[in-house]
Coordinates of C-alpha atoms and ligand atoms in Angstrom, one line a residue:
M1269 CA -0.3 18.7 0.0
E1270 CA -3.6 20.2 -1.4
Q1271 CA -2.4 19.6 -4.9
V1272 CA -1.4 16.0 -4.2
F1273 CA -4.7 15.3 -2.5
D1274 CA -6.6 17.0 -5.4
A1275 CA -4.8 14.7 -7.9
I1276 CA -5.7 11.6 -5.8
A1277 CA -9.4 12.7 -5.6
D1278 CA -9.5 13.4 -9.4
G1279 CA -7.9 10.1 -10.3
L1280 CA -10.2 8.1 -8.1
A1281 CA -13.3 9.9 -9.5
D1282 CA -12.2 9.6 -13.1
K1283 CA -10.4 6.2 -13.3
Q1284 CA -10.7 4.4 -9.9
Y1285 CA -7.0 4.9 -9.2
A1286 CA -4.4 7.5 -8.7
I1287 CA -0.6 7.6 -8.7
V1288 CA 1.2 10.5 -7.1
D1289 CA 4.8 11.2 -6.4
N1290 CA 6.2 13.0 -3.4
F1291 CA 3.5 11.9 -1.1
L1292 CA 6.4 11.7 1.4
K1293 CA 9.5 13.8 0.9
E1294 CA 12.9 12.2 0.5
E1295 CA 13.9 13.0 4.1
E1296 CA 10.6 11.6 5.3
V1297 CA 11.2 8.3 3.4
D1298 CA 14.8 8.1 4.7
A1299 CA 13.6 8.4 8.3
I1300 CA 11.2 5.5 7.9
L1301 CA 13.9 3.4 6.2
K1302 CA 16.2 4.0 9.3
E1303 CA 13.6 2.4 11.6
D1304 CA 14.8 -0.7 13.3
H1305 CA 11.8 -2.6 11.9
F1306 CA 12.9 -2.2 8.3
Q1307 CA 16.6 -2.6 9.1
H1308 CA 16.0 -6.0 10.7
Y1309 CA 12.8 -7.1 9.0
Q1310 CA 13.5 -10.8 9.3
Q1311 CA 13.1 -10.4 13.1
H1312 CA 10.0 -8.3 13.1
F1313 CA 8.0 -9.3 10.1
K1314 CA 5.8 -12.3 9.5
K1315 CA 5.1 -14.2 6.3
A1316 CA 1.9 -12.7 4.9
G1317 CA -1.2 -14.9 4.5
I1318 CA -4.3 -14.8 2.4
G1319 CA -7.9 -14.5 3.6
K1320 CA -9.2 -13.3 6.9
Q1321 CA -9.0 -15.0 10.3
A1322 CA -10.5 -18.5 10.1
N1323 CA -9.9 -18.6 6.4
A1324 CA -6.4 -17.3 6.6
Q1325 CA -3.7 -19.4 5.1
I1326 CA -0.2 -18.9 4.0
N1327 CA 0.2 -19.7 0.4
E1328 CA 3.7 -19.4 -1.1
A1329 CA 2.3 -19.8 -4.6
I1330 CA 0.1 -16.7 -4.3
R1331 CA 2.2 -14.2 -2.3
G1332 CA 5.8 -14.2 -0.9
D1333 CA 5.9 -10.9 1.1
F1334 CA 6.7 -10.4 4.8
I1335 CA 4.5 -7.9 6.8
S1336 CA 4.3 -6.2 10.1
W1337 CA 1.1 -4.5 11.1
I1338 CA 1.5 -0.9 12.4
D1339 CA -0.1 0.0 15.7
P1340 CA -0.8 3.8 15.5
Q1341 CA -0.4 4.0 19.3
T1342 CA 3.2 2.8 19.3
A1343 CA 4.4 3.8 15.8
L1344 CA 7.7 5.7 15.7
P1345 CA 7.6 9.5 14.8
S1346 CA 8.8 8.8 11.3
T1347 CA 5.9 6.5 10.6
Q1348 CA 3.5 8.8 12.4
V1349 CA 4.3 11.4 9.8
Y1350 CA 2.8 9.1 7.2
L1351 CA -0.2 8.0 9.3
S1352 CA -1.2 11.6 10.0
R1353 CA -0.9 12.4 6.3
L1354 CA -3.2 9.4 5.5
Q1355 CA -5.7 10.8 8.1
N1356 CA -5.6 14.2 6.3
L1357 CA -6.2 12.4 3.0
I1358 CA -9.2 10.6 4.5
Q1359 CA -10.7 14.0 5.5
F1360 CA -10.0 15.5 2.1
L1361 CA -11.5 12.6 0.2
N1362 CA -14.6 12.6 2.4
R1363 CA -15.2 16.3 1.5
A1364 CA -14.1 16.1 -2.2
L1365 CA -16.0 12.9 -3.1
F1366 CA -18.8 12.8 -0.5
L1367 CA -17.5 9.6 1.1
S1368 CA -17.7 8.5 4.7
L1369 CA -14.2 7.0 5.1
K1370 CA -13.3 6.5 8.8
D1371 CA -10.0 4.8 9.5
A1372 CA -7.0 3.0 8.0
E1373 CA -5.2 -0.2 8.6
V1374 CA -1.6 -0.3 7.6
H1375 CA 1.3 -2.7 7.5
Q1376 CA 5.0 -2.5 6.7
T1377 CA 5.9 -4.8 3.8
V1378 CA 9.0 -6.4 2.4
Y1379 CA 9.1 -8.5 -0.7
P1380 CA 12.3 -10.5 -0.7
I1381 CA 14.2 -10.9 -4.0
G1382 CA 12.2 -13.0 -6.4
S1383 CA 8.9 -12.9 -4.5
Y1384 CA 5.6 -11.7 -5.9
Y1385 CA 1.9 -11.4 -5.3
K1386 CA -0.4 -13.0 -7.9
R1387 CA -3.3 -11.2 -9.5
H1388 CA -6.0 -10.5 -6.8
L1389 CA -8.6 -8.1 -5.4
D1390 CA -8.1 -6.5 -2.0
Q1391 CA -11.6 -6.8 -0.6
F1392 CA -12.5 -9.8 1.5
K1393 CA -15.4 -11.9 0.4
K1394 CA -17.3 -11.5 3.8
D1395 CA -16.1 -8.0 4.8
D1396 CA -16.4 -5.0 2.5
A1397 CA -15.0 -2.4 4.9
R1398 CA -11.9 -1.9 2.7
K1399 CA -12.8 0.8 0.3
L1400 CA -9.4 2.2 -0.9
S1401 CA -6.0 0.4 -1.1
V1402 CA -3.1 2.8 -0.5
I1403 CA 0.5 1.8 -1.0
L1404 CA 3.5 4.0 -0.2
Y1405 CA 6.7 2.9 -1.8
L1406 CA 10.1 3.3 -0.2
N1407 CA 12.6 2.2 -2.8
K1408 CA 15.3 4.6 -3.7
N1409 CA 17.0 4.4 -7.1
W1410 CA 14.7 1.7 -8.3
K1411 CA 15.1 1.1 -12.0
E1412 CA 12.8 -0.5 -14.6
E1413 CA 15.2 -3.5 -14.8
N1414 CA 14.7 -4.2 -11.1
G1415 CA 11.1 -5.3 -11.9
G1416 CA 8.8 -5.3 -8.9
Q1417 CA 6.1 -3.4 -10.7
L1418 CA 2.6 -3.1 -9.4
R1419 CA 0.5 -4.2 -12.4
I1420 CA -3.1 -2.9 -12.4
Y1421 CA -5.8 -4.5 -14.5
T1422 CA -8.6 -2.3 -15.9
N1423 CA -11.4 -3.4 -18.1
D1424 CA -9.5 -3.9 -21.3
Q1425 CA -5.9 -3.5 -20.4
S1426 CA -3.2 -3.5 -17.8
F1427 CA -0.4 -1.1 -16.9
D1428 CA 2.7 -1.2 -14.6
I1429 CA 3.8 1.1 -11.9
L1430 CA 7.4 1.2 -10.5
P1431 CA 7.6 1.2 -6.7
L1432 CA 9.6 4.5 -6.4
A1433 CA 10.4 6.1 -3.0
G1434 CA 7.8 8.6 -2.0
R1435 CA 5.2 7.4 -4.6
L1436 CA 1.7 6.7 -3.4
V1437 CA -0.7 4.5 -5.4
C1438 CA -4.4 4.6 -4.3
F1439 CA -7.2 2.5 -5.9
R1440 CA -10.7 1.1 -5.3
S1441 CA -10.2 -2.1 -3.3
D1442 CA -13.4 -3.6 -4.6
A1443 CA -12.9 -2.8 -8.3
L1444 CA -9.3 -3.2 -9.5
E1445 CA -7.4 -6.4 -9.7
H1446 CA -3.7 -6.1 -9.5
E1447 CA -0.5 -8.1 -8.9
V1448 CA 3.1 -7.5 -7.8
L1449 CA 5.8 -8.7 -10.2
P1450 CA 9.0 -10.3 -8.9
A1451 CA 12.0 -8.0 -8.4
T1452 CA 15.8 -8.3 -8.4
R1453 CA 16.0 -6.2 -5.2
E1454 CA 14.2 -6.3 -1.8
R1455 CA 11.0 -4.2 -2.3
L1456 CA 9.9 -2.1 0.6
S1457 CA 6.5 -0.4 1.1
I1458 CA 3.8 0.6 3.6
T1459 CA 0.6 -1.0 2.5
G1460 CA -2.8 0.0 3.8
W1461 CA -6.5 0.2 3.3
I1462 CA -8.9 3.0 4.0
L1463 CA -12.0 1.7 5.7
D1464 CA -15.5 2.9 6.0
R1465 CA -15.7 1.8 9.7
I1466 CA -13.5 2.3 12.7
K1467 CA -10.8 -0.3 12.9
I1468 CA -11.5 -2.9 15.6
Ligands
OGA524 C1 -1.3 -6.0 -1.4 C2 -0.8 -5.5 -2.8 C3 0.7 -4.1 -4.0 C4 2.1 -3.5 -4.0 O1 -0.5 -6.0 -0.5 O2 -2.5 -6.4 -1.4 O3 -1.4 -5.8 -3.7 O4 2.4 -2.8 -5.0 N1 0.3 -4.8 -2.8 O5 2.8 -3.7 -3.1
MN525 MN1 -3.5 -6.1 -3.2

């Protein structure tokens, strides 16, 4: 894991983002996919909204994904593997980049076929606790023609990332605009944010 963590720290320092494969091994991804939640997501997940609390609204035109927040106290062992790796990443980044990251908030995510999330920034207008966005993809045998790319916009260009199983994308929540393109298959992930305060 040291090498993977190193690559994430280097990417963040150099370019404000990092893409690493094998953040979770194939068996570790398989275990998460077998969880009842993902198997029966229509029962467990809610339509995602935009904005925070009072400002929250569901807007079909902006995003079409379904989410289920993960409570670390009750998460299944297969998801705990990922949560504890994220905690290790937080400790590593604090040492490597002199940050004071403290916690993470994480949800399971399904994009039904054809749904998308329009270009946006992850930090809320009135709350800047989200420092890093971290997305773990869970899609086996995903092909270019399945679409569903994460498109990240940098100053003068954009580039696309396929949501491949075991791949982790990490980027500065305040700095990089991004969007999710529609896909021809259900697109599964665990989406999270690393915070500079303890989650309340
Ligand atoms: C988000 C988001 C990107 C992705 O949930 O805010 O931008 O690739 N997700 O799923
Ligand atoms: Mn986002």
